[in-house]
Amino acid sequence: MQTRKGVKEYTLGVNPITVGRLPANTLSFKSDEKMSRTHFIIKPSTEGYSITDLNSANGTFVNGERITERILKEGDKIQAGQTIFIFKEK
């Protein structure tokens, strides 16, 4: 993880990552009250990385569209609660 001017960068690998409010998640955002305890998961797939909403109360959005599951593409904007992520391929 790298941090610069309010931006945090996370490197994805071969292991799935979970995102949510609970400290047990790979990425924990305790202060985002609109985010579910375990909101979504990102995992490697044969096509790159996939994102799956984990029945979150407020939904997971990619480029403004509510999703249940999809393959991520360069520049996709992911929103969970009040937190926004940008997917970048290296």
PDB file of C-alpha atoms in Angstrom:
ATOM      1  CA  MET A   1       0.000   0.000   0.000  1.00  0.00           C
ATOM      2  CA  GLN A   2       1.226   3.484  -0.884  1.00  0.00           C
ATOM      3  CA  THR A   3      -0.294   6.769   0.273  1.00  0.00           C
ATOM      4  CA  ARG A   4       0.036  10.189  -1.338  1.00  0.00           C
ATOM      5  CA  LYS A   5      -2.059  13.313  -0.778  1.00  0.00           C
ATOM      6  CA  GLY A   6      -5.201  11.497   0.388  1.00  0.00           C
ATOM      7  CA  VAL A   7      -4.876   8.778  -2.262  1.00  0.00           C
ATOM      8  CA  LYS A   8      -4.084   5.225  -1.230  1.00  0.00           C
ATOM      9  CA  GLU A   9      -2.817   2.660  -3.702  1.00  0.00           C
ATOM     10  CA  TYR A  10      -3.274  -1.078  -3.176  1.00  0.00           C
ATOM     11  CA  THR A  11      -1.579  -3.732  -5.270  1.00  0.00           C
ATOM     12  CA  LEU A  12      -3.673  -6.757  -6.194  1.00  0.00           C
ATOM     13  CA  GLY A  13      -2.081 -10.173  -6.354  1.00  0.00           C
ATOM     14  CA  VAL A  14      -3.206 -13.756  -6.677  1.00  0.00           C
ATOM     15  CA  ASN A  15      -5.205 -13.777  -3.442  1.00  0.00           C
ATOM     16  CA  PRO A  16      -8.774 -12.432  -3.297  1.00  0.00           C
ATOM     17  CA  ILE A  17      -9.302  -9.259  -1.278  1.00  0.00           C
ATOM     18  CA  THR A  18     -12.383  -8.365   0.717  1.00  0.00           C
ATOM     19  CA  VAL A  19     -13.458  -4.784   1.330  1.00  0.00           C
ATOM     20  CA  GLY A  20     -15.766  -3.528   4.070  1.00  0.00           C
ATOM     21  CA  ARG A  21     -16.031  -1.996   7.544  1.00  0.00           C
ATOM     22  CA  LEU A  22     -14.907  -5.037   9.546  1.00  0.00           C
ATOM     23  CA  PRO A  23     -11.232  -5.107  10.578  1.00  0.00           C
ATOM     24  CA  ALA A  24     -11.037  -8.725   9.336  1.00  0.00           C
ATOM     25  CA  ASN A  25     -11.335  -7.519   5.700  1.00  0.00           C
ATOM     26  CA  THR A  26      -8.222  -7.168   3.589  1.00  0.00           C
ATOM     27  CA  LEU A  27      -9.123  -3.478   3.203  1.00  0.00           C
ATOM     28  CA  SER A  28     -11.071  -2.077   6.145  1.00  0.00           C
ATOM     29  CA  PHE A  29     -12.909   1.262   6.055  1.00  0.00           C
ATOM     30  CA  LYS A  30     -14.336   1.478   9.577  1.00  0.00           C
ATOM     31  CA  SER A  31     -15.422   5.115   9.268  1.00  0.00           C
ATOM     32  CA  ASP A  32     -17.589   4.630   6.131  1.00  0.00           C
ATOM     33  CA  GLU A  33     -21.007   4.019   7.695  1.00  0.00           C
ATOM     34  CA  LYS A  34     -22.630   3.376   4.286  1.00  0.00           C
ATOM     35  CA  MET A  35     -20.272   0.478   3.589  1.00  0.00           C
ATOM     36  CA  SER A  36     -21.389  -2.998   4.673  1.00  0.00           C
ATOM     37  CA  ARG A  37     -19.354  -5.073   7.099  1.00  0.00           C
ATOM     38  CA  THR A  38     -18.017  -7.103   4.167  1.00  0.00           C
ATOM     39  CA  HIS A  39     -19.113  -5.207   1.066  1.00  0.00           C
ATOM     40  CA  PHE A  40     -17.371  -6.772  -1.958  1.00  0.00           C
ATOM     41  CA  ILE A  41     -14.590  -9.086  -3.040  1.00  0.00           C
ATOM     42  CA  ILE A  42     -12.062  -8.717  -5.863  1.00  0.00           C
ATOM     43  CA  LYS A  43     -10.367 -11.860  -7.106  1.00  0.00           C
ATOM     44  CA  PRO A  44      -8.235 -12.957 -10.054  1.00  0.00           C
ATOM     45  CA  SER A  45     -10.067 -14.572 -12.956  1.00  0.00           C
ATOM     46  CA  THR A  46      -9.031 -15.914 -16.345  1.00  0.00           C
ATOM     47  CA  GLU A  47      -9.958 -12.488 -17.806  1.00  0.00           C
ATOM     48  CA  GLY A  48      -8.109 -10.345 -15.246  1.00  0.00           C
ATOM     49  CA  TYR A  49      -9.879  -9.425 -12.001  1.00  0.00           C
ATOM     50  CA  SER A  50     -13.546  -9.798 -11.118  1.00  0.00           C
ATOM     51  CA  ILE A  51     -15.548  -7.890  -8.524  1.00  0.00           C
ATOM     52  CA  THR A  52     -18.529  -9.407  -6.701  1.00  0.00           C
ATOM     53  CA  ASP A  53     -20.946  -7.588  -4.416  1.00  0.00           C
ATOM     54  CA  LEU A  54     -21.477  -9.593  -1.221  1.00  0.00           C
ATOM     55  CA  ASN A  55     -25.169  -8.746  -0.706  1.00  0.00           C
ATOM     56  CA  SER A  56     -24.262  -5.294   0.591  1.00  0.00           C
ATOM     57  CA  ALA A  57     -27.064  -3.097   1.927  1.00  0.00           C
ATOM     58  CA  ASN A  58     -26.244  -0.109  -0.307  1.00  0.00           C
ATOM     59  CA  GLY A  59     -24.843  -1.905  -3.347  1.00  0.00           C
ATOM     60  CA  THR A  60     -21.554  -1.872  -5.208  1.00  0.00           C
ATOM     61  CA  PHE A  61     -21.361   0.382  -8.264  1.00  0.00           C
ATOM     62  CA  VAL A  62     -18.938   0.258 -11.187  1.00  0.00           C
ATOM     63  CA  ASN A  63     -19.005   3.348 -13.392  1.00  0.00           C
ATOM     64  CA  GLY A  64     -22.324   4.329 -11.818  1.00  0.00           C
ATOM     65  CA  GLU A  65     -24.036   0.983 -12.533  1.00  0.00           C
ATOM     66  CA  ARG A  66     -25.080  -1.273  -9.656  1.00  0.00           C
ATOM     67  CA  ILE A  67     -23.438  -4.670 -10.108  1.00  0.00           C
ATOM     68  CA  THR A  68     -23.596  -8.125  -8.642  1.00  0.00           C
ATOM     69  CA  GLU A  69     -20.493  -9.349 -10.491  1.00  0.00           C
ATOM     70  CA  ARG A  70     -18.334  -8.207 -13.401  1.00  0.00           C
ATOM     71  CA  ILE A  71     -14.835  -8.193 -14.847  1.00  0.00           C
ATOM     72  CA  LEU A  72     -12.888  -5.027 -14.047  1.00  0.00           C
ATOM     73  CA  LYS A  73     -11.309  -2.955 -16.801  1.00  0.00           C
ATOM     74  CA  GLU A  74      -8.678  -0.218 -16.751  1.00  0.00           C
ATOM     75  CA  GLY A  75     -10.060   2.988 -15.261  1.00  0.00           C
ATOM     76  CA  ASP A  76     -13.248   1.458 -13.802  1.00  0.00           C
ATOM     77  CA  LYS A  77     -14.615   3.588 -10.959  1.00  0.00           C
ATOM     78  CA  ILE A  78     -15.866   1.425  -8.065  1.00  0.00           C
ATOM     79  CA  GLN A  79     -18.071   2.931  -5.369  1.00  0.00           C
ATOM     80  CA  ALA A  80     -18.963   1.233  -2.102  1.00  0.00           C
ATOM     81  CA  GLY A  81     -20.651   3.415   0.481  1.00  0.00           C
ATOM     82  CA  GLN A  82     -18.926   6.793   0.319  1.00  0.00           C
ATOM     83  CA  THR A  83     -15.583   5.342  -0.757  1.00  0.00           C
ATOM     84  CA  ILE A  84     -14.412   5.421  -4.377  1.00  0.00           C
ATOM     85  CA  PHE A  85     -11.776   3.159  -5.917  1.00  0.00           C
ATOM     86  CA  ILE A  86     -10.199   3.421  -9.378  1.00  0.00           C
ATOM     87  CA  PHE A  87      -9.038   0.142 -10.952  1.00  0.00           C
ATOM     88  CA  LYS A  88      -5.710   0.495 -12.724  1.00  0.00           C
ATOM     89  CA  GLU A  89      -3.694  -2.157 -14.471  1.00  0.00           C
ATOM     90  CA  LYS A  90       0.080  -1.827 -14.306  1.00  0.00           C
TER      91      LYS A  90
END
